[in-house]
mmCIF file of C-alpha atoms in Angstrom:
data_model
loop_
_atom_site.group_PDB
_atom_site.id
_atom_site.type_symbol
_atom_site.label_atom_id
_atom_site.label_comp_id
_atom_site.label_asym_id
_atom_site.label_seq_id
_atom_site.Cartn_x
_atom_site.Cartn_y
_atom_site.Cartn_z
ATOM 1 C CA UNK A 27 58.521 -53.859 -200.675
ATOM 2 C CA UNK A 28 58.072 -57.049 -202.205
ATOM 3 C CA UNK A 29 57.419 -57.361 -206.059
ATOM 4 C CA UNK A 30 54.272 -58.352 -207.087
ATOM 5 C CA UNK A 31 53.105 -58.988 -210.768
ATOM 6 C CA UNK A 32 50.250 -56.352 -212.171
ATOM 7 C CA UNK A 33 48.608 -59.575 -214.490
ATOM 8 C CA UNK A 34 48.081 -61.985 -211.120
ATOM 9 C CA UNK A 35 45.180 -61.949 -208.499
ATOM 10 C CA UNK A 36 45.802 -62.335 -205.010
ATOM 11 C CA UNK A 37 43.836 -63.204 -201.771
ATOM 12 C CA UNK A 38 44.670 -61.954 -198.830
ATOM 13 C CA UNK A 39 44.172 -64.294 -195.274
ATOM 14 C CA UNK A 40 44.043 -62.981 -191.748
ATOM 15 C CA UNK A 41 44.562 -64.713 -188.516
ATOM 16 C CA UNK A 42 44.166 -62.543 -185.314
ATOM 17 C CA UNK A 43 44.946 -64.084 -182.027
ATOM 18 C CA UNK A 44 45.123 -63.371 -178.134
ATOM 19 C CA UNK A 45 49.126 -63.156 -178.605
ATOM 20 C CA UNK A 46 49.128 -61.855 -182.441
ATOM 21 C CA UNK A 47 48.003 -61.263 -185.945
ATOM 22 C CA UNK A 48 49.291 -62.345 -188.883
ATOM 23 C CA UNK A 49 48.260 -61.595 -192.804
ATOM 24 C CA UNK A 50 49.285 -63.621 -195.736
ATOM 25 C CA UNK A 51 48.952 -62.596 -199.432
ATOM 26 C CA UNK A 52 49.458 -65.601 -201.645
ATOM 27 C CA UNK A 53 47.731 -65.884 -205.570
ATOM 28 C CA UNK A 54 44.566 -66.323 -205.671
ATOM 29 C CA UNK A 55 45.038 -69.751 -208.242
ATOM 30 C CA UNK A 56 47.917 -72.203 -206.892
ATOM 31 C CA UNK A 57 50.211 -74.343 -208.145
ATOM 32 C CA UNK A 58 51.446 -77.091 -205.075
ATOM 33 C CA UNK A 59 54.627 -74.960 -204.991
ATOM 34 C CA UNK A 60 52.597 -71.700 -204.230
ATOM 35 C CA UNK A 61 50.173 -74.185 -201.627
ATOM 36 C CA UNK A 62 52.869 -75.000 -199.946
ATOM 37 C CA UNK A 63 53.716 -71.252 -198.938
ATOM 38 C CA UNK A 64 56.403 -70.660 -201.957
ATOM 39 C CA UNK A 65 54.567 -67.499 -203.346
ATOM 40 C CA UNK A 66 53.572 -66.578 -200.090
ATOM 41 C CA UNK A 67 54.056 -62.413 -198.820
ATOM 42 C CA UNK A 68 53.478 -62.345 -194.683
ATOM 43 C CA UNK A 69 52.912 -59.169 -192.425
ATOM 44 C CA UNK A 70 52.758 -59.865 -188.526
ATOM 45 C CA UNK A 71 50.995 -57.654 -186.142
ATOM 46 C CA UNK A 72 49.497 -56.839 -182.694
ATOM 47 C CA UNK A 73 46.736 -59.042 -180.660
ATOM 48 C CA UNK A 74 43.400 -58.453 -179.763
ATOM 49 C CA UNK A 75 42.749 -56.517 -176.624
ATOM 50 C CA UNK A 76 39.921 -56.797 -174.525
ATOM 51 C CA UNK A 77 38.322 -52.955 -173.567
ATOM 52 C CA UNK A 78 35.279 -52.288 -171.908
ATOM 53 C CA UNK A 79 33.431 -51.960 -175.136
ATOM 54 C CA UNK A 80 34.631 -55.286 -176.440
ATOM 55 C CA UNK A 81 37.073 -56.589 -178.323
ATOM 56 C CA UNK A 82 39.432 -54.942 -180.709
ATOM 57 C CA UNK A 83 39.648 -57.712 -183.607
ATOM 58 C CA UNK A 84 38.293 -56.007 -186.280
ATOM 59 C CA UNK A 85 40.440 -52.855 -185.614
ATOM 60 C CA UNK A 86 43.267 -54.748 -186.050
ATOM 61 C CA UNK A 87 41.860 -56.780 -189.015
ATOM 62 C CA UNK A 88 41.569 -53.147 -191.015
ATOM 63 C CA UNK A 89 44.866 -52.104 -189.662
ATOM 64 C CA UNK A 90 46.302 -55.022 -191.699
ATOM 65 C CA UNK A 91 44.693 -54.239 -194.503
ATOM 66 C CA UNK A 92 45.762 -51.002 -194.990
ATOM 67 C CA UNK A 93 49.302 -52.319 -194.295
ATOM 68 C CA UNK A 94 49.262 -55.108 -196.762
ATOM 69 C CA UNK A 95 47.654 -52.918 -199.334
ATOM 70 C CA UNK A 96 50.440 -50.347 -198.595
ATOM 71 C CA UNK A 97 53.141 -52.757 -198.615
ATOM 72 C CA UNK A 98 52.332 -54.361 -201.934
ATOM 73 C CA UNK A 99 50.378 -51.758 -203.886
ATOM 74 C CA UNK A 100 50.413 -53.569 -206.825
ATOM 75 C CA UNK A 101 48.920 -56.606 -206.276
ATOM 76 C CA UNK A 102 45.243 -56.827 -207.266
ATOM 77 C CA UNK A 103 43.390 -58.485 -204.185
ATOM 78 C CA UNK A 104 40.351 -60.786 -205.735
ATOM 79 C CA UNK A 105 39.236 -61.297 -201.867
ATOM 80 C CA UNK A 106 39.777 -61.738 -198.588
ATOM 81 C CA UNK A 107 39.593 -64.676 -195.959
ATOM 82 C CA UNK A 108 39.616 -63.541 -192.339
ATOM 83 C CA UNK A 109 39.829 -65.715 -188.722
ATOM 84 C CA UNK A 110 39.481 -63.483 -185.906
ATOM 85 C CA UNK A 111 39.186 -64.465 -181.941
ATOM 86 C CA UNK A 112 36.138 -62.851 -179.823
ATOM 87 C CA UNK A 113 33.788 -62.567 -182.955
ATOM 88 C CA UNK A 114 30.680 -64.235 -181.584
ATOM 89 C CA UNK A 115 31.143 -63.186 -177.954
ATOM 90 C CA UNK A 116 32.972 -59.582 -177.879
ATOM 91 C CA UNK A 117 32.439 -58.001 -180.724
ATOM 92 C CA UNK A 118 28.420 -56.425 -180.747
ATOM 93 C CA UNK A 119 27.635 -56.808 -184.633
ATOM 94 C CA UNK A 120 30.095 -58.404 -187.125
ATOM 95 C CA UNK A 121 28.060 -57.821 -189.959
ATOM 96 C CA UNK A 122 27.813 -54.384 -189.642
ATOM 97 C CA UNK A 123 31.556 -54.215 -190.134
ATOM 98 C CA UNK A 124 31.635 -56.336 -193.423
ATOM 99 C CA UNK A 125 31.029 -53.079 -195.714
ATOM 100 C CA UNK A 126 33.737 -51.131 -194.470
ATOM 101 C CA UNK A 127 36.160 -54.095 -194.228
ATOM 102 C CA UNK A 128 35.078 -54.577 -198.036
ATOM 103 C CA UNK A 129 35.536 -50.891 -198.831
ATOM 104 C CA UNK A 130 39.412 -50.703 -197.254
ATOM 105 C CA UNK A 131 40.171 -54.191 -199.203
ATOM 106 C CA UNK A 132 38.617 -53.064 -202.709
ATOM 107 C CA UNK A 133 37.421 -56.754 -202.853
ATOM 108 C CA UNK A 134 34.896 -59.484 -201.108
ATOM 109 C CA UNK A 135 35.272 -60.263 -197.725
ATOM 110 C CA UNK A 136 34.264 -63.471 -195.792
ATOM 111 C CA UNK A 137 34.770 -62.886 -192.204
ATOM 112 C CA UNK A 138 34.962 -66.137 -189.906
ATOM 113 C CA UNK A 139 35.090 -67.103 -186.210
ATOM 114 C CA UNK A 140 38.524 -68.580 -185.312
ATOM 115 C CA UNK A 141 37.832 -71.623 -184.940
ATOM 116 C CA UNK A 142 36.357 -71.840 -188.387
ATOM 117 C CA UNK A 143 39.583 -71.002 -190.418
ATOM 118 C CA UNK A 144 41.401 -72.951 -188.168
ATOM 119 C CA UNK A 145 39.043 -76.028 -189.459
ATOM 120 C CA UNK A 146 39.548 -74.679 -192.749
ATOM 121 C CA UNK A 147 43.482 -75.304 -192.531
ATOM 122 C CA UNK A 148 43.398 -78.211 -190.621
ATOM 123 C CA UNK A 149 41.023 -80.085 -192.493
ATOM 124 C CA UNK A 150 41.017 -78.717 -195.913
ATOM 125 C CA UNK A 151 37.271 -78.235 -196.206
ATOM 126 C CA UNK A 152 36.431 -81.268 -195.075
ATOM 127 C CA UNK A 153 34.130 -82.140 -192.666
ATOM 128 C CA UNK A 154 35.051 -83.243 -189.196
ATOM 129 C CA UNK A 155 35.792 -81.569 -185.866
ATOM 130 C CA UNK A 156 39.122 -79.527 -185.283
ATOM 131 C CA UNK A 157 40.076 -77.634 -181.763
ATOM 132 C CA UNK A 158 42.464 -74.462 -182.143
ATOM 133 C CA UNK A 159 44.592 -74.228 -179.180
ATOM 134 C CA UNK A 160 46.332 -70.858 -177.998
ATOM 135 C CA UNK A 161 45.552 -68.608 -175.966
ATOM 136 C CA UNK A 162 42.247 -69.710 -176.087
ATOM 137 C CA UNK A 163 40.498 -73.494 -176.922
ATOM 138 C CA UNK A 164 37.893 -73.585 -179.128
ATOM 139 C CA UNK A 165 36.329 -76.708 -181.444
ATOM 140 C CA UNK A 166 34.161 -76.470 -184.122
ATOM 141 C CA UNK A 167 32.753 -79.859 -185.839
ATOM 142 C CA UNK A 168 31.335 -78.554 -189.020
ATOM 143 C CA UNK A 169 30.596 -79.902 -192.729
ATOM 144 C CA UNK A 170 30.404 -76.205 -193.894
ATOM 145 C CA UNK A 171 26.600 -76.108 -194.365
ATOM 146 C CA UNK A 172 24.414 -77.698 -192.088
ATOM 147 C CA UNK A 173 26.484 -79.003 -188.915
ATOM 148 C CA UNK A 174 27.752 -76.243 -186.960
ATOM 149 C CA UNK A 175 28.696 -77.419 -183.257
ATOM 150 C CA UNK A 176 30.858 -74.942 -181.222
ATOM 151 C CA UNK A 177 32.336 -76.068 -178.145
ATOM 152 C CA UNK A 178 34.607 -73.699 -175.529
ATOM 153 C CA UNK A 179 36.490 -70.855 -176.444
ATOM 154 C CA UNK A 180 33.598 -69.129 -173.486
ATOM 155 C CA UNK A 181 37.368 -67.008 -172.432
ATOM 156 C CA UNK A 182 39.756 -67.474 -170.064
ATOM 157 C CA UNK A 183 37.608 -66.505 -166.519
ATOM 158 C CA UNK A 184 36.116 -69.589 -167.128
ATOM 159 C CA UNK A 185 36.820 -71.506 -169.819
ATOM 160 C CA UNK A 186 39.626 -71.882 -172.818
ATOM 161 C CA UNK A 187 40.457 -75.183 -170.602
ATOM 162 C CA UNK A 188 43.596 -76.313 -171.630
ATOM 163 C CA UNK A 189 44.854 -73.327 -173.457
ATOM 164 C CA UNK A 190 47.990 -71.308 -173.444
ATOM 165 C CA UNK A 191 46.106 -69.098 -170.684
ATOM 166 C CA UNK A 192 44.465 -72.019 -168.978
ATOM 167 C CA UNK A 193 48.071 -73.738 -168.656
ATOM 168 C CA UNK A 194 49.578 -70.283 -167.021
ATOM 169 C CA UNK A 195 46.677 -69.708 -164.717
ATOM 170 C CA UNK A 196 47.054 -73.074 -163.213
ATOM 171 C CA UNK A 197 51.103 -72.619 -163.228
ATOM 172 C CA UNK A 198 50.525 -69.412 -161.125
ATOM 173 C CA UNK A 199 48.233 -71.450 -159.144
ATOM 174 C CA UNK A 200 50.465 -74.288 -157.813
ATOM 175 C CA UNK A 201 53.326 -71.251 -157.854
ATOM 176 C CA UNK A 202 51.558 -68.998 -155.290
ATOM 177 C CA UNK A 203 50.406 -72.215 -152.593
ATOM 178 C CA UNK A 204 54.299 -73.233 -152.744
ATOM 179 C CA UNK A 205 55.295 -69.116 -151.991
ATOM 180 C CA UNK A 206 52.520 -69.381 -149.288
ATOM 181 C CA UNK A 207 53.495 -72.068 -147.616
ATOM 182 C CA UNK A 208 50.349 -74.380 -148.762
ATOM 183 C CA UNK A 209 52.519 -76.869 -150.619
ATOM 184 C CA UNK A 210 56.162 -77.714 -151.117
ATOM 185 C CA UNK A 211 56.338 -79.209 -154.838
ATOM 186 C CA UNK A 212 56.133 -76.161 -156.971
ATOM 187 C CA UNK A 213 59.344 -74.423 -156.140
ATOM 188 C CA UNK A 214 60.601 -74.201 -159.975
ATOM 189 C CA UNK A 215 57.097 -72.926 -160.882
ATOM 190 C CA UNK A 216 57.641 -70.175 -158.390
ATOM 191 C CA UNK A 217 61.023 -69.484 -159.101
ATOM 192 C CA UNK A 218 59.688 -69.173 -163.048
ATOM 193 C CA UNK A 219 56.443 -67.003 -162.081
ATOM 194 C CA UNK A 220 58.805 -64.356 -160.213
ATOM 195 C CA UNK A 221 61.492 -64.299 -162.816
ATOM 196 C CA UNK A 222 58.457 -63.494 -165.397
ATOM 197 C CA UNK A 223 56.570 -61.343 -163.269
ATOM 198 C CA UNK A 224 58.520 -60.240 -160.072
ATOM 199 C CA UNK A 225 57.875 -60.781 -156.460
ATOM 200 C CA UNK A 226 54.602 -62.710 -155.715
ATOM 201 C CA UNK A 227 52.974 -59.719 -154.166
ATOM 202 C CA UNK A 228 53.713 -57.781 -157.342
ATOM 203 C CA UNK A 229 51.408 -60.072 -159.630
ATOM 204 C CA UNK A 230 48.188 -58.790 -159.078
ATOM 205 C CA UNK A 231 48.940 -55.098 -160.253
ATOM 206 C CA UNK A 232 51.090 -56.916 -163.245
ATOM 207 C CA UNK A 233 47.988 -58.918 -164.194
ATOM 208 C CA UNK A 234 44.416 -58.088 -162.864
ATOM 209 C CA UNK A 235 44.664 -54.533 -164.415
ATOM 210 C CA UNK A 236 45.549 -55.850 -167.761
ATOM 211 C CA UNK A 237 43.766 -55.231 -170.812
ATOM 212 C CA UNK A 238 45.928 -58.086 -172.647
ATOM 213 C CA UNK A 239 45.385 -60.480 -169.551
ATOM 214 C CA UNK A 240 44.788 -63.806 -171.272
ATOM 215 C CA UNK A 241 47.841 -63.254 -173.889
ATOM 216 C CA UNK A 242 50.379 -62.612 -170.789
ATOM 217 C CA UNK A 243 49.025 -65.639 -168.921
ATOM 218 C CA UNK A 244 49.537 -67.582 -171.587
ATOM 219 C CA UNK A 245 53.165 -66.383 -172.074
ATOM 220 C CA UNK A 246 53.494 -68.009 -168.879
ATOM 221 C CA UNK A 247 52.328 -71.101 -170.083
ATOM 222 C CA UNK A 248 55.858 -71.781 -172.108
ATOM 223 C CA UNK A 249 57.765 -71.797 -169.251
ATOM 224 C CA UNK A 250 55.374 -74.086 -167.652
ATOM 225 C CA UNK A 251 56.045 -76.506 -170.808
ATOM 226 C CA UNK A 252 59.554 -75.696 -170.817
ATOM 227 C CA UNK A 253 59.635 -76.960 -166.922
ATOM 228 C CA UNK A 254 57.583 -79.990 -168.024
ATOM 229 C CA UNK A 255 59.921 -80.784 -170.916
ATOM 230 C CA UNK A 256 62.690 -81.797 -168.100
ATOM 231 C CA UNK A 257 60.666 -83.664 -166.123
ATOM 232 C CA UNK A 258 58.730 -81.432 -163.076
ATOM 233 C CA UNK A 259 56.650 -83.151 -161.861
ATOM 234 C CA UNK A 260 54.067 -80.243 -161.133
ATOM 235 C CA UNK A 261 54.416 -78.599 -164.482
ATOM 236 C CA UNK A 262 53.786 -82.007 -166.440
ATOM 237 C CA UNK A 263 50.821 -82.701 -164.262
ATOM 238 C CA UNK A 264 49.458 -79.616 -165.493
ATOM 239 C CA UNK A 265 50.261 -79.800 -169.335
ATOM 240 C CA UNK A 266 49.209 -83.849 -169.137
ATOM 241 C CA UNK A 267 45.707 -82.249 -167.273
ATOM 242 C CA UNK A 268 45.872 -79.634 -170.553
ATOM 243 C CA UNK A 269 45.903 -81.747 -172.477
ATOM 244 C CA UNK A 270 42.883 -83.988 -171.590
ATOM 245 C CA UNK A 271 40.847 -81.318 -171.266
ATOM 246 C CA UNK A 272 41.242 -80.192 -175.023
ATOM 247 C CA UNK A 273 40.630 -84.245 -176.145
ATOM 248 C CA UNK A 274 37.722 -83.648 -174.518
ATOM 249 C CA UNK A 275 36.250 -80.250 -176.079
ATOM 250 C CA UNK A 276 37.578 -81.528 -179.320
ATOM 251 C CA UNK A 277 35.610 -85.015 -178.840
ATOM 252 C CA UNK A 278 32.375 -82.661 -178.074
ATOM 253 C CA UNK A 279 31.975 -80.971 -180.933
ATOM 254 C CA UNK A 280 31.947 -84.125 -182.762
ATOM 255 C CA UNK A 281 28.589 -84.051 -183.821
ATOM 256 C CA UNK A 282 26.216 -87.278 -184.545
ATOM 257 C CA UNK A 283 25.423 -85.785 -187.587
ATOM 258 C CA UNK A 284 28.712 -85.608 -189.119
ATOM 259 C CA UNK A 285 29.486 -88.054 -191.862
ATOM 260 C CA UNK A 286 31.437 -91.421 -191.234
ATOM 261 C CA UNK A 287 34.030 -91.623 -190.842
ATOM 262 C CA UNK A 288 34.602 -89.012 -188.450
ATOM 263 C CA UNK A 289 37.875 -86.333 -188.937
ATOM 264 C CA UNK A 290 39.138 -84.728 -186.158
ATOM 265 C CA UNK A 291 42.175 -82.711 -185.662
ATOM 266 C CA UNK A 292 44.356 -80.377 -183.587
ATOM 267 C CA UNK A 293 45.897 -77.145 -184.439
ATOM 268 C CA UNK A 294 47.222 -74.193 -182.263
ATOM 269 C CA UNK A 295 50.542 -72.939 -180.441
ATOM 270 C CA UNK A 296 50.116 -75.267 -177.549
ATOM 271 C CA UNK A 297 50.280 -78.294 -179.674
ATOM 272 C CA UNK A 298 54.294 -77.536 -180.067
ATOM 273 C CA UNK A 299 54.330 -77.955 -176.557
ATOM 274 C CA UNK A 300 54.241 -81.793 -177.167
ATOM 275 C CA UNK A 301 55.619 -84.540 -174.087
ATOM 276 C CA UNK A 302 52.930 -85.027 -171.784
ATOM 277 C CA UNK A 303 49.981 -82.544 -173.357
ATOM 278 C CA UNK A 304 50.666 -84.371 -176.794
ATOM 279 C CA UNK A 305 50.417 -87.860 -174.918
ATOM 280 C CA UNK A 306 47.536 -86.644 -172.754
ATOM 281 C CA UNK A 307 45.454 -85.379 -175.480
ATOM 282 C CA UNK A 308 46.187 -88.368 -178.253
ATOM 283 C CA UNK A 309 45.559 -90.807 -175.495
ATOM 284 C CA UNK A 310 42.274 -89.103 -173.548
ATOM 285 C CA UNK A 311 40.870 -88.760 -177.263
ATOM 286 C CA UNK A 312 41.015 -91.997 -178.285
ATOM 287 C CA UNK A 313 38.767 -93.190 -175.061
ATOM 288 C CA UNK A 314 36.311 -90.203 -175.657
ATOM 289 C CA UNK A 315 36.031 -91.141 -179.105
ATOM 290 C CA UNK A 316 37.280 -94.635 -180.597
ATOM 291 C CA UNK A 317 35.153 -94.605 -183.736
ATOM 292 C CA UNK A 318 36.781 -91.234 -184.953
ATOM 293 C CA UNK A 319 40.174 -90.608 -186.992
ATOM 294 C CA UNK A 320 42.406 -88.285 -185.198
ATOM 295 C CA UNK A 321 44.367 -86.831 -188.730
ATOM 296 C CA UNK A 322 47.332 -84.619 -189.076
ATOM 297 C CA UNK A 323 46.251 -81.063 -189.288
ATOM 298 C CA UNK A 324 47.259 -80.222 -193.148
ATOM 299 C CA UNK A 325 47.955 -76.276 -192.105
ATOM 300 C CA UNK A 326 46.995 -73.578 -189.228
ATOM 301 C CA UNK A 327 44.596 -71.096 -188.867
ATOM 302 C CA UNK A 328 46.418 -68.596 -191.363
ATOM 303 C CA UNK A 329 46.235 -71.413 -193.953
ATOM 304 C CA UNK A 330 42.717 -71.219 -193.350
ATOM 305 C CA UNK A 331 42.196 -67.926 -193.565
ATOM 306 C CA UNK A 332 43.896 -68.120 -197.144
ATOM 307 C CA UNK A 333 41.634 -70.793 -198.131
ATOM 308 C CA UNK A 334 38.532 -68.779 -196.835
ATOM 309 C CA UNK A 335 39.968 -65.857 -198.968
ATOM 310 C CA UNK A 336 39.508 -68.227 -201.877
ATOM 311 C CA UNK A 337 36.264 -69.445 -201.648
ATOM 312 C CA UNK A 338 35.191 -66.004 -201.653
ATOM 313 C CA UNK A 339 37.159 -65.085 -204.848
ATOM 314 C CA UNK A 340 35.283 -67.691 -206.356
ATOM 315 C CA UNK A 341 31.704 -67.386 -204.692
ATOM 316 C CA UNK A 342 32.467 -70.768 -203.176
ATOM 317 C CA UNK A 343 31.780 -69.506 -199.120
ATOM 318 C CA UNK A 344 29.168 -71.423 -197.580
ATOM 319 C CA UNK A 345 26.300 -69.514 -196.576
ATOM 320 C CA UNK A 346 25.973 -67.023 -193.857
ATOM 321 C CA UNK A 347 25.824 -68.928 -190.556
ATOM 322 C CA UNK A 348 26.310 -66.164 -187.611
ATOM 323 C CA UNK A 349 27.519 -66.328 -184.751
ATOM 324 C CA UNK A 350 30.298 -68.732 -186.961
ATOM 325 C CA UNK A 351 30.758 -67.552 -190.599
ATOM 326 C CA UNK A 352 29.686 -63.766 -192.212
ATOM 327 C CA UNK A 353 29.585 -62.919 -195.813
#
């Protein structure tokens, strides 16, 4: 167990994903050492799944709760900040949940969409338009009180374009018209689906009856970077086609009525990818939108989750706005 000092306050952040969770504790007032992650405690854990009744983020949210609350036991949490994927679509009433999140913390909870704490960490509370990229795409272009524009993130069936999953599903594409015979060009695409997954015939029963579909498809997506980074042609097509698409959502959710000059921002797993998506999306976003600044993002989605975690210490969250933000 990490030691923890009885006199500080602490917030506690949590990012859950379609490949993972993570929870942060950090003190609730910063100095830049403790910003930049110094004073920082961490606990990973499992991703959503997707069951006939919905989604399981907020089972895993209060899972990590009671483990960070076990794990440092003397730390006084002031709040806490959470980003969870499949709030506004899969999970039936978020709200309802906020009390007994509240109760297992012992402190205020503000409970966010994704894509919301990932803004949050990109862009520092300022307004603009950020896309998370995963397993899943989703862009928010938000001031934090009036302008709330969602765009994507509808899942991977049919949407999420250019995310982790979106990048796998169209790697098992080109792999399975080379194994048929269709095409000839995706031979180290097939060669990386079967090493993954086994013999071509075997991929339905390893993926269709899934519950964790969209995280396993988008483990694929790696090696289809991985292939790209020495130069298949297939595999770059794809993550260059990847990475359009997200310059695109992102440039969507750009709303008019966002103040000049316009922030906008990337953040996500995918974006490590970098070669051809990086080029793709820098260069596709800068046609879609020429008037906007495409900025750095300052941190990731946990960051943002921290920060959400201490606007709530402080009675700083912005009001309600479901299906985005809950208080």
């Amino acid at each position: 167990m990490q030691e923890t000092s009885e006199s500080t306050e602490w917030v506690l952040g949590i990012d859950v994903g379609g490949t993972g969770s993570r929870a942060a504790l950090e003190p609730a007032a910063t100095t830049s050492h403790e910003a930049d992650g110094g004073a920082r405690r961490a606990l990973d854990g499992p991703p959503v799944s997707i069951t006939p009744s919905g989604s399981t983020a907020l089972g895993v949210v209060g899972s990590l709760i009671e483990r960070a609350r076990a794990e440092w036991p003397e730390a006084r949490i002031s709040a806490v900040g959470i980003g969870a994927t499949g709030l506004a679509s899969l999970v039936s009433s978020p709200a309802a949940s906020l009390a007994a999140l509240r109760e297992a913390a012992g402190a205020p909870v503000a409970l966010a969409i994704d894509a919301v704490t990932a803004h949050l960490g990109a862009l520092g509370g300022r307004a603009g338009a950020v896309v998370a990229v995963g397993t899943g795409s989703i862009a928010i272009g938000t001031d934090l009180r009036d302008v709330w524009r969602r765009v994507g993130g509808w899942g991977h069936l049919y949407d999420d374009r250019g995310s982790g999953a979106w990048i796998g599903i169209e790697g098992l594409k080109a792999a399975i018209q080379t194994h048929d015979g269709v095409t000839t060009d995706a031979a180290a695409l097939l060669s990386a689906a079967e090493s993954r997954f086994g013999p071509a015939p075997d991929w339905p029963a390893q993926l269709y009856t899934r519950h964790d579909r969209g995280s396993v498809l988008a483990g694929f997506a790696a090696d289809v970077a991985g292939l790209a980074s020495v130069g298949d042609d297939v595999s770059t097509g794809i993550m260059a086609e990847a990475g359009a698409l997200v310059a695109a959502t992102l440039a969507t959710a750009l709303d008019p009525a966002l103040p000049d000059p316009k922030l906008a921002a990337g953040t996500g797993g995918v974006f490590a990818a970098g070669g051809a998506f990086t080029s793709a999306f820098e260069r596709e976003f800068a046609r879609l939108a020429p008037d906007a600044s495409l900025v750095p993002a300052a941190g990731g989605p946990l960051d943002g989750a921290v920060h959400l975690a201490r606007l709530a210490a402080t009675g700083e969250v912005p009001a309600g706005h479901p299906p985005y933000l809950w208080r």
